[in-house]
C-alpha cells in the first residue's frame, strides 16, 4: 500500500492532522492501537480563553480560538454530527481578592471577561459566597464522538494496530512499514511519545489527570462551572464531567480512590443538588516542560515527524497546529517557532 503520510496514533492530534492532510489533497493511513482510555477520550474537550487564578489569556488564544471554531464547524458539516457546544464559563470566586482581581482585569481588557448580571442566579444550584464572573465564549467539544465519526467516514484510512518501531525502515525520502510505503511517518502518540526512539530526547513532562462523570438532574447545562474544580455538561442530558488533577508524579495511569473521595466531598460542599457518580476515569496528558507543543520534522531524518505535546489544551491547539503542520509538509511554509520541533535540533541530533 502506498500513501503520502503514515500517522501513528488517533487522539485529537492524529485526527486533526489527518483531517488537515486530507483537506490538502494528500493520502494518509492512521495506525491506532485502539486503547479504550486515552487522554483525548477522558478529556472534557473544553476551550477556555482565560485560565488560572489570575485570569490570564491562554497562549495564542486570538489565533487558536477562531481557527478551532471554524475547523470543528467544518468537520461537523462534513461528518454530519454535532460535537461543539457553545457555552460560557461561570467562575465562582473563592475570596474577595479573586473577585477584585477579576474586576480589575475587566477594566484592563474585557474581550473574554464579563461581570455576570444576576449574581444570585446560581443560588439554587451552588453554594458560593463571593459572587461569580463570566468568561465568554467557551466551548465543549465531544472529542470522542468526533474521533469516532472521522474514522467511520474514512474506514479505509484507519487500522487497529500497535505500531512496532523495529519494523520501520527510514530513508531520507520515505519510510517502509510492513506493507506500507509512505513519504513520511508522523508520530501522534500522546504521552507514549516519551518513549519514541526518534523523539525521546524532547522535554516531555507527562501529567496525569482524573475525572468523575456524574448524573445531576436539574443542573443548568448552558454553562461550564469552575470553583477549584471544573464542572462541564456532557452531550447526554443530566450528565456532567468533573475534574481534574495535574499530577507530575504518579505510580500508574489508574483512577485513585483519593481523587474520588476528595472530589465527591467537594461536590457535596459546592452543589446544592443531589448527584450520583456514574464513572471515574484517569489518563496521562502529553504535557511538555515549556508548555508548548512539538510540531515538525526530525532535523536528521526528514521522513520522520512529530505532532505532540498538546498538554492540557489539545482541543484548542490541535486544529491550528495540524493545519500549520500540513501546510509546512505540503508547501514548506513555516511553523510557529515556539512550537517548531526545530528548536530542539541540538538535542535531537545528539541522540
Ligand atoms: C482528565 C483530563 C482532562 C482534560 N481536559 C481537557 C480539556 O478540557 N480541554 C483540552 O483542550 N484538553 C484537555 N485535556 C488534555 C487533552 O486530552 C490532550 O491535550 C489531548 O487529548 C492530547 O491528544 P493526543 O492526540 O496528543 O494524545 P492521545 O489522546 O493520548 O492520543 C494518542 C493516541 O495514540 C495511540 N498510540 C500511542 N502509541 C501508539 C502505538 N505505538 N501504536 C498505535 N497507537 C498508538 C494511543 O492509543 C492514542 O489513541 C485533558 C486531559 C485529561 C487527562
Tab-separated table of C-alpha atoms and ligand atoms in Angstrom:
chain	number	residue	atom	x	y	z
A	1	UNK	CA	0.000	0.000	0.000
A	2	UNK	CA	1.293	3.452	-0.943
A	3	UNK	CA	0.268	6.616	0.964
A	4	UNK	CA	1.657	10.113	1.312
A	5	UNK	CA	1.565	10.089	5.129
A	6	UNK	CA	1.594	7.309	7.711
A	7	UNK	CA	0.242	8.619	11.023
A	8	UNK	CA	0.785	6.795	14.316
A	9	UNK	CA	-1.975	7.412	16.865
A	10	UNK	CA	-5.525	8.720	16.591
A	11	UNK	CA	-6.103	11.032	19.507
A	12	UNK	CA	-7.143	14.592	18.726
A	13	UNK	CA	-3.623	15.190	17.282
A	14	UNK	CA	-3.800	12.311	14.767
A	15	UNK	CA	-7.437	13.154	13.984
A	16	UNK	CA	-6.729	16.809	13.209
A	17	UNK	CA	-3.541	16.130	11.275
A	18	UNK	CA	-5.213	13.504	9.074
A	19	UNK	CA	-8.135	15.894	8.508
A	20	UNK	CA	-5.789	18.735	7.524
A	21	UNK	CA	-3.795	16.487	5.168
A	22	UNK	CA	-6.975	15.140	3.607
A	23	UNK	CA	-8.160	18.714	3.028
A	24	UNK	CA	-4.803	19.467	1.404
A	25	UNK	CA	-5.433	16.611	-1.058
A	26	UNK	CA	-2.940	14.156	0.467
A	27	UNK	CA	-3.497	10.473	1.199
A	28	UNK	CA	-2.953	9.054	4.675
A	29	UNK	CA	-3.190	5.927	6.798
A	30	UNK	CA	-3.608	6.089	10.581
A	31	UNK	CA	-2.485	3.205	12.803
A	32	UNK	CA	-4.008	3.307	16.273
A	33	UNK	CA	-3.801	0.630	18.936
A	34	UNK	CA	-7.475	1.253	19.953
A	35	UNK	CA	-6.816	1.733	23.669
A	36	UNK	CA	-10.122	2.366	25.498
A	37	UNK	CA	-8.608	5.000	27.814
A	38	UNK	CA	-6.521	7.803	26.319
A	39	UNK	CA	-6.118	11.479	27.081
A	40	UNK	CA	-8.446	12.513	24.241
A	41	UNK	CA	-11.111	10.045	25.415
A	42	UNK	CA	-11.066	11.237	29.036
A	43	UNK	CA	-10.806	14.987	28.322
A	44	UNK	CA	-13.737	17.348	28.818
A	45	UNK	CA	-12.817	18.998	25.499
A	46	UNK	CA	-13.082	22.488	26.964
A	47	UNK	CA	-11.783	25.519	25.101
A	48	UNK	CA	-11.427	28.330	27.595
A	49	UNK	CA	-9.737	31.581	26.564
A	50	UNK	CA	-8.772	32.642	30.110
A	51	UNK	CA	-7.028	30.335	32.548
A	52	UNK	CA	-5.619	30.183	36.036
A	53	UNK	CA	-6.254	32.009	39.268
A	54	UNK	CA	-5.010	35.251	37.774
A	55	UNK	CA	-7.381	35.140	34.792
A	56	UNK	CA	-4.632	35.264	32.187
A	57	UNK	CA	-5.303	34.808	28.465
A	58	UNK	CA	-4.216	31.403	27.126
A	59	UNK	CA	-1.200	31.364	24.810
A	60	UNK	CA	-2.103	32.443	21.222
A	61	UNK	CA	-5.817	32.321	22.002
A	62	UNK	CA	-6.632	35.098	19.500
A	63	UNK	CA	-5.434	32.840	16.677
A	64	UNK	CA	-6.374	29.467	18.172
A	65	UNK	CA	-9.970	30.137	19.146
A	66	UNK	CA	-11.400	31.339	15.806
A	67	UNK	CA	-9.405	28.688	13.984
A	68	UNK	CA	-10.742	25.935	16.252
A	69	UNK	CA	-14.292	27.209	15.872
A	70	UNK	CA	-14.073	27.146	12.068
A	71	UNK	CA	-12.352	23.754	11.902
A	72	UNK	CA	-14.782	21.971	14.236
A	73	UNK	CA	-17.683	23.541	12.375
A	74	UNK	CA	-16.303	22.332	9.000
A	75	UNK	CA	-15.852	18.847	10.419
A	76	UNK	CA	-19.400	18.887	11.813
A	77	UNK	CA	-20.735	19.712	8.361
A	78	UNK	CA	-18.572	17.100	6.648
A	79	UNK	CA	-19.340	14.358	9.188
A	80	UNK	CA	-22.979	15.331	9.857
A	81	UNK	CA	-22.544	15.232	13.643
A	82	UNK	CA	-22.738	17.888	16.315
A	83	UNK	CA	-19.667	17.919	18.517
A	84	UNK	CA	-19.328	21.535	19.697
A	85	UNK	CA	-21.399	23.099	22.464
A	86	UNK	CA	-21.260	26.894	22.606
A	87	UNK	CA	-21.241	27.828	26.279
A	88	UNK	CA	-19.730	30.265	28.731
A	89	UNK	CA	-17.734	29.612	31.892
A	90	UNK	CA	-19.036	30.780	35.241
A	91	UNK	CA	-16.161	31.380	37.642
A	92	UNK	CA	-17.177	31.362	41.314
A	93	UNK	CA	-14.677	33.470	43.256
A	94	UNK	CA	-13.035	31.706	46.200
A	95	UNK	CA	-12.470	35.004	48.097
A	96	UNK	CA	-12.820	38.785	47.772
A	97	UNK	CA	-9.250	39.206	46.409
A	98	UNK	CA	-10.080	36.951	43.496
A	99	UNK	CA	-13.274	38.899	42.797
A	100	UNK	CA	-11.370	42.225	42.915
A	101	UNK	CA	-8.733	40.885	40.557
A	102	UNK	CA	-11.414	39.769	38.089
A	103	UNK	CA	-12.950	43.265	38.142
A	104	UNK	CA	-9.525	44.850	37.630
A	105	UNK	CA	-8.844	42.535	34.697
A	106	UNK	CA	-12.140	43.572	33.077
A	107	UNK	CA	-11.078	47.222	33.207
A	108	UNK	CA	-7.748	46.265	31.566
A	109	UNK	CA	-9.237	44.063	28.831
A	110	UNK	CA	-12.866	42.996	28.544
A	111	UNK	CA	-12.586	40.738	25.482
A	112	UNK	CA	-13.315	37.499	27.342
A	113	UNK	CA	-14.132	38.559	30.925
A	114	UNK	CA	-17.570	39.894	31.848
A	115	UNK	CA	-19.494	40.682	35.002
A	116	UNK	CA	-22.432	38.334	35.497
A	117	UNK	CA	-25.597	40.452	35.636
A	118	UNK	CA	-27.576	38.339	38.115
A	119	UNK	CA	-25.201	37.397	40.915
A	120	UNK	CA	-27.883	35.274	42.647
A	121	UNK	CA	-28.806	33.324	39.532
A	122	UNK	CA	-26.979	30.160	40.600
A	123	UNK	CA	-28.167	30.161	44.223
A	124	UNK	CA	-30.480	27.208	43.688
A	125	UNK	CA	-27.624	25.093	42.370
A	126	UNK	CA	-24.426	26.036	44.216
A	127	UNK	CA	-23.065	27.356	47.484
A	128	UNK	CA	-20.931	30.404	46.721
A	129	UNK	CA	-20.118	33.399	48.898
A	130	UNK	CA	-18.026	35.813	46.828
A	131	UNK	CA	-20.052	36.102	43.641
A	132	UNK	CA	-19.227	34.965	40.137
A	133	UNK	CA	-17.897	36.244	36.829
A	134	UNK	CA	-18.382	35.108	33.264
A	135	UNK	CA	-15.749	34.006	30.738
A	136	UNK	CA	-17.088	34.099	27.190
A	137	UNK	CA	-17.016	32.473	24.722
A	138	UNK	CA	-16.120	28.987	25.920
A	139	UNK	CA	-16.747	25.641	24.234
A	140	UNK	CA	-17.015	21.954	24.992
A	141	UNK	CA	-16.039	19.628	22.162
A	142	UNK	CA	-17.075	15.982	22.225
A	143	UNK	CA	-13.668	14.654	21.159
A	144	UNK	CA	-14.682	11.019	21.444
A	145	UNK	CA	-17.638	11.454	19.081
A	146	UNK	CA	-15.518	13.490	16.655
A	147	UNK	CA	-12.754	10.858	16.520
A	148	UNK	CA	-15.265	8.034	16.023
A	149	UNK	CA	-17.132	9.926	13.307
A	150	UNK	CA	-13.949	10.807	11.387
A	151	UNK	CA	-12.801	7.225	11.470
A	152	UNK	CA	-16.220	5.915	10.455
A	153	UNK	CA	-16.287	8.309	7.480
A	154	UNK	CA	-12.882	7.110	6.191
A	155	UNK	CA	-12.638	3.441	7.297
A	156	UNK	CA	-10.105	2.515	4.611
A	157	UNK	CA	-7.698	5.104	6.067
A	158	UNK	CA	-7.562	3.588	9.570
A	159	UNK	CA	-6.222	0.362	11.056
A	160	UNK	CA	-6.379	-1.011	14.592
A	161	UNK	CA	-2.737	-1.782	15.070
A	162	UNK	CA	0.005	-1.220	17.649
A	163	UNK	CA	2.974	0.273	15.798
A	164	UNK	CA	6.266	-1.576	16.276
A	165	UNK	CA	9.254	0.752	15.712
A	166	UNK	CA	11.573	-2.192	14.976
A	167	UNK	CA	9.610	-2.923	11.787
A	168	UNK	CA	10.126	0.581	10.356
A	169	UNK	CA	12.734	1.336	7.700
A	170	UNK	CA	13.588	5.017	7.360
A	171	UNK	CA	15.197	6.522	4.234
A	172	UNK	CA	15.695	10.269	3.615
A	173	UNK	CA	12.881	10.273	1.040
A	174	UNK	CA	10.418	7.853	2.588
A	175	UNK	CA	9.599	5.063	5.034
A	176	UNK	CA	8.509	1.458	4.763
A	177	UNK	CA	6.417	-0.296	7.451
A	178	UNK	CA	5.113	-3.809	6.858
A	179	UNK	CA	3.039	-3.499	3.624
A	180	UNK	CA	3.014	0.324	3.714
A	181	UNK	CA	5.219	2.740	1.767
A	182	UNK	CA	4.876	6.400	2.762
A	183	UNK	CA	6.659	9.657	2.014
A	184	UNK	CA	6.683	10.426	5.719
A	185	UNK	CA	5.700	8.967	9.059
A	186	UNK	CA	4.247	11.358	11.645
A	187	UNK	CA	4.034	10.320	15.288
A	188	UNK	CA	0.913	11.469	17.184
A	189	UNK	CA	1.296	9.057	20.095
A	190	UNK	CA	0.320	11.284	23.013
A	191	UNK	CA	2.259	10.612	26.217
A	192	UNK	CA	3.702	7.412	24.723
A	193	UNK	CA	5.791	9.706	22.532
A	194	UNK	CA	8.158	9.938	25.524
A	195	UNK	CA	9.465	6.500	24.565
A	196	UNK	CA	9.679	7.188	20.809
A	197	UNK	CA	13.205	6.351	19.677
A	198	UNK	CA	13.461	9.360	17.330
A	199	UNK	CA	11.995	11.935	19.712
A	200	UNK	CA	12.627	10.707	23.253
A	201	UNK	CA	15.193	13.485	23.852
A	202	UNK	CA	12.384	16.065	23.766
A	203	UNK	CA	11.433	17.583	27.147
A	204	UNK	CA	8.120	15.811	27.745
A	205	UNK	CA	6.582	16.199	31.186
A	206	UNK	CA	3.727	13.697	31.331
A	207	UNK	CA	0.892	14.777	33.551
A	208	UNK	CA	-1.898	12.616	34.955
A	209	UNK	CA	-5.476	13.847	35.260
A	210	UNK	CA	-8.616	12.285	36.722
A	211	UNK	CA	-12.305	12.996	36.204
A	212	UNK	CA	-15.647	11.921	37.645
A	213	UNK	CA	-18.724	11.557	35.475
A	214	UNK	CA	-21.858	12.431	37.437
A	215	UNK	CA	-25.581	12.456	36.963
A	216	UNK	CA	-27.247	15.580	38.338
A	217	UNK	CA	-30.870	16.178	37.369
A	218	UNK	CA	-31.934	19.809	37.267
A	219	UNK	CA	-28.493	21.418	36.943
A	220	UNK	CA	-28.334	24.023	34.142
A	221	UNK	CA	-26.380	22.723	31.157
A	222	UNK	CA	-25.675	26.006	29.359
A	223	UNK	CA	-22.514	26.753	31.345
A	224	UNK	CA	-19.197	25.308	32.379
A	225	UNK	CA	-18.779	25.986	36.120
A	226	UNK	CA	-15.481	26.497	37.891
A	227	UNK	CA	-14.656	26.694	41.552
A	228	UNK	CA	-11.374	24.861	42.186
A	229	UNK	CA	-12.876	22.001	40.091
A	230	UNK	CA	-14.408	22.272	36.634
A	231	UNK	CA	-17.926	21.003	36.096
A	232	UNK	CA	-18.935	20.728	32.434
A	233	UNK	CA	-22.134	19.465	30.771
A	234	UNK	CA	-21.862	16.393	28.552
A	235	UNK	CA	-23.916	15.738	25.439
A	236	UNK	CA	-26.294	13.373	27.261
A	237	UNK	CA	-28.817	15.390	29.270
A	238	UNK	CA	-28.216	15.348	33.034
A	239	UNK	CA	-24.627	14.052	32.725
A	240	UNK	CA	-21.637	16.178	33.777
A	241	UNK	CA	-17.848	15.898	33.762
A	242	UNK	CA	-15.981	16.941	36.944
A	243	UNK	CA	-12.227	17.327	37.135
A	244	UNK	CA	-9.348	17.440	37.322
A	245	UNK	CA	-5.893	16.922	38.818
A	246	UNK	CA	-2.486	17.826	37.362
A	247	UNK	CA	-0.014	15.297	38.709
A	248	UNK	CA	3.574	15.218	37.529
A	249	UNK	CA	4.397	12.276	39.787
A	250	UNK	CA	2.222	9.199	39.631
A	251	UNK	CA	2.660	5.462	40.040
A	252	UNK	CA	0.383	4.484	37.161
A	253	UNK	CA	-2.464	5.739	34.989
A	254	UNK	CA	-5.259	4.215	37.099
A	255	UNK	CA	-8.040	6.220	38.795
A	256	UNK	CA	-7.350	6.696	42.529
A	257	UNK	CA	-9.753	6.401	45.490
A	258	UNK	CA	-8.211	9.619	46.936
A	259	UNK	CA	-9.354	11.695	43.947
A	260	UNK	CA	-12.822	10.210	44.062
A	261	UNK	CA	-13.256	10.845	47.805
A	262	UNK	CA	-11.878	14.388	47.624
A	263	UNK	CA	-13.950	15.330	44.596
A	264	UNK	CA	-17.165	13.835	45.963
A	265	UNK	CA	-16.624	15.784	49.201
A	266	UNK	CA	-16.024	18.984	47.243
A	267	UNK	CA	-19.199	18.405	45.238
A	268	UNK	CA	-21.216	17.827	48.408
A	269	UNK	CA	-19.981	21.196	49.763
A	270	UNK	CA	-20.426	23.056	46.466
A	271	UNK	CA	-23.545	21.593	44.820
A	272	UNK	CA	-26.976	22.054	46.375
A	273	UNK	CA	-28.486	19.330	44.161
A	274	UNK	CA	-28.147	15.581	44.701
A	275	UNK	CA	-25.778	13.759	42.344
A	276	UNK	CA	-24.622	10.233	41.555
A	277	UNK	CA	-21.163	9.253	40.348
A	278	UNK	CA	-21.552	7.056	37.268
A	279	UNK	CA	-17.903	6.740	36.215
A	280	UNK	CA	-14.366	7.655	37.219
A	281	UNK	CA	-11.502	7.815	34.693
A	282	UNK	CA	-7.868	8.859	34.556
A	283	UNK	CA	-5.410	9.420	31.710
A	284	UNK	CA	-1.961	10.850	31.057
A	285	UNK	CA	-1.670	14.156	29.218
A	286	UNK	CA	1.218	14.622	26.764
A	287	UNK	CA	2.473	17.749	28.514
A	288	UNK	CA	5.866	19.376	27.981
A	289	UNK	CA	8.305	21.225	30.251
A	290	UNK	CA	7.851	24.545	28.413
A	291	UNK	CA	4.085	24.032	27.907
A	292	UNK	CA	4.464	24.353	24.160
A	293	UNK	CA	3.719	21.677	21.521
A	294	UNK	CA	6.181	19.654	19.471
A	295	UNK	CA	5.431	20.128	15.760
A	296	UNK	CA	7.622	19.329	12.762
A	297	UNK	CA	10.124	17.017	11.127
A	298	UNK	CA	13.181	15.440	12.698
A	299	UNK	CA	16.252	17.532	11.844
A	300	UNK	CA	18.284	14.434	10.865
A	301	UNK	CA	15.503	12.256	9.455
A	302	UNK	CA	13.296	14.374	7.178
A	303	UNK	CA	10.893	11.481	6.579
A	304	UNK	CA	10.032	11.327	10.307
A	305	UNK	CA	7.832	13.895	12.059
A	306	UNK	CA	6.011	14.557	15.296
A	307	UNK	CA	2.770	16.248	16.327
A	308	UNK	CA	2.608	16.020	20.088
A	309	UNK	CA	2.988	17.903	23.367
A	310	UNK	CA	-0.558	19.292	23.355
A	311	UNK	CA	-0.598	19.119	27.163
A	312	UNK	CA	-3.736	20.442	28.831
A	313	UNK	CA	-5.012	22.213	25.717
A	314	UNK	CA	-5.300	19.709	22.882
A	315	UNK	CA	-8.807	20.862	21.940
A	316	UNK	CA	-7.696	24.390	21.068
A	317	UNK	CA	-4.118	23.675	19.914
A	318	UNK	CA	-4.738	20.685	17.630
A	319	UNK	CA	-6.827	22.349	14.859
A	320	UNK	CA	-4.426	25.283	14.384
A	321	UNK	CA	-1.148	23.403	14.562
A	322	UNK	CA	-2.408	20.460	12.488
A	323	UNK	CA	-3.262	22.917	9.740
A	324	UNK	CA	0.081	24.671	10.106
A	325	UNK	CA	1.984	21.363	10.038
A	326	UNK	CA	0.061	20.144	6.981
A	327	UNK	CA	0.838	23.424	5.172
A	328	UNK	CA	4.501	23.009	6.139
A	329	UNK	CA	4.551	19.444	4.786
A	330	UNK	CA	2.783	20.311	1.553
A	331	UNK	CA	4.017	23.856	0.807
A	332	UNK	CA	7.072	24.282	3.047
A	333	UNK	CA	5.510	27.207	4.973
A	334	UNK	CA	6.984	27.912	8.419
A	335	UNK	CA	5.805	26.553	11.774
A	336	UNK	CA	5.408	28.954	14.734
A	337	UNK	CA	8.941	28.989	16.224
A	338	UNK	CA	7.743	28.270	19.807
A	339	UNK	CA	6.035	25.096	18.552
A	340	UNK	CA	8.542	24.024	15.875
A	341	UNK	CA	10.478	20.963	16.958
A	342	UNK	CA	13.489	22.538	15.232
A	343	UNK	CA	14.090	24.455	18.459
A	344	UNK	CA	15.444	21.166	19.857
A	345	UNK	CA	17.739	20.500	16.903
A	346	UNK	CA	20.794	20.183	19.147
A	347	UNK	CA	19.361	17.506	21.469
A	348	UNK	CA	17.628	15.669	18.643
A	349	UNK	CA	20.826	15.316	16.619
A	350	UNK	CA	22.875	14.225	19.636
A	351	UNK	CA	20.870	11.064	20.348
B	1	LIG	C1	-8.577	14.389	32.788
B	1	LIG	C2	-8.200	15.177	31.585
B	1	LIG	C3	-8.954	16.282	31.227
B	1	LIG	C4	-8.609	17.045	30.104
B	1	LIG	N1	-9.421	18.065	29.726
B	1	LIG	C5	-9.095	18.822	28.646
B	1	LIG	C6	-9.935	19.873	28.223
B	1	LIG	O1	-10.989	20.125	28.799
B	1	LIG	N2	-9.539	20.628	27.146
B	1	LIG	C7	-8.388	20.367	26.462
B	1	LIG	O2	-8.083	21.062	25.498
B	1	LIG	N3	-7.589	19.338	26.828
B	1	LIG	C8	-7.916	18.562	27.901
B	1	LIG	N4	-7.111	17.537	28.268
B	1	LIG	C9	-5.865	17.333	27.517
B	1	LIG	C10	-6.147	16.622	26.198
B	1	LIG	O3	-6.754	15.423	26.499
B	1	LIG	C11	-4.835	16.410	25.438
B	1	LIG	O4	-4.231	17.651	25.147
B	1	LIG	C12	-5.073	15.684	24.107
B	1	LIG	O5	-6.063	14.716	24.236
B	1	LIG	C13	-3.818	15.036	23.594
B	1	LIG	O6	-4.146	14.390	22.389
B	1	LIG	P1	-3.112	13.459	21.624
B	1	LIG	O7	-3.784	13.036	20.394
B	1	LIG	O8	-1.803	14.143	21.534
B	1	LIG	O9	-2.872	12.217	22.615
B	1	LIG	P2	-3.834	10.961	22.946
B	1	LIG	O10	-5.216	11.378	23.152
B	1	LIG	O11	-3.140	10.256	24.074
B	1	LIG	O12	-3.775	10.061	21.644
B	1	LIG	C14	-2.650	9.305	21.293
B	1	LIG	C15	-3.146	8.083	20.539
B	1	LIG	O13	-2.036	7.350	20.036
B	1	LIG	C16	-2.203	5.979	20.288
B	1	LIG	N5	-0.892	5.351	20.297
B	1	LIG	C17	0.180	5.675	21.072
B	1	LIG	N6	1.223	4.876	20.780
B	1	LIG	C18	0.827	4.039	19.788
B	1	LIG	C19	1.457	2.986	19.061
B	1	LIG	N7	2.727	2.605	19.299
B	1	LIG	N8	0.756	2.339	18.089
B	1	LIG	C20	-0.545	2.696	17.836
B	1	LIG	N9	-1.183	3.680	18.508
B	1	LIG	C21	-0.521	4.346	19.481
B	1	LIG	C22	-2.938	5.973	21.627
B	1	LIG	O14	-3.579	4.745	21.886
B	1	LIG	C23	-3.924	7.121	21.431
B	1	LIG	O15	-5.094	6.695	20.780
B	1	LIG	C24	-7.455	16.707	29.354
B	1	LIG	C25	-6.713	15.589	29.698
B	1	LIG	C26	-7.085	14.821	30.799
B	1	LIG	C27	-6.288	13.598	31.129
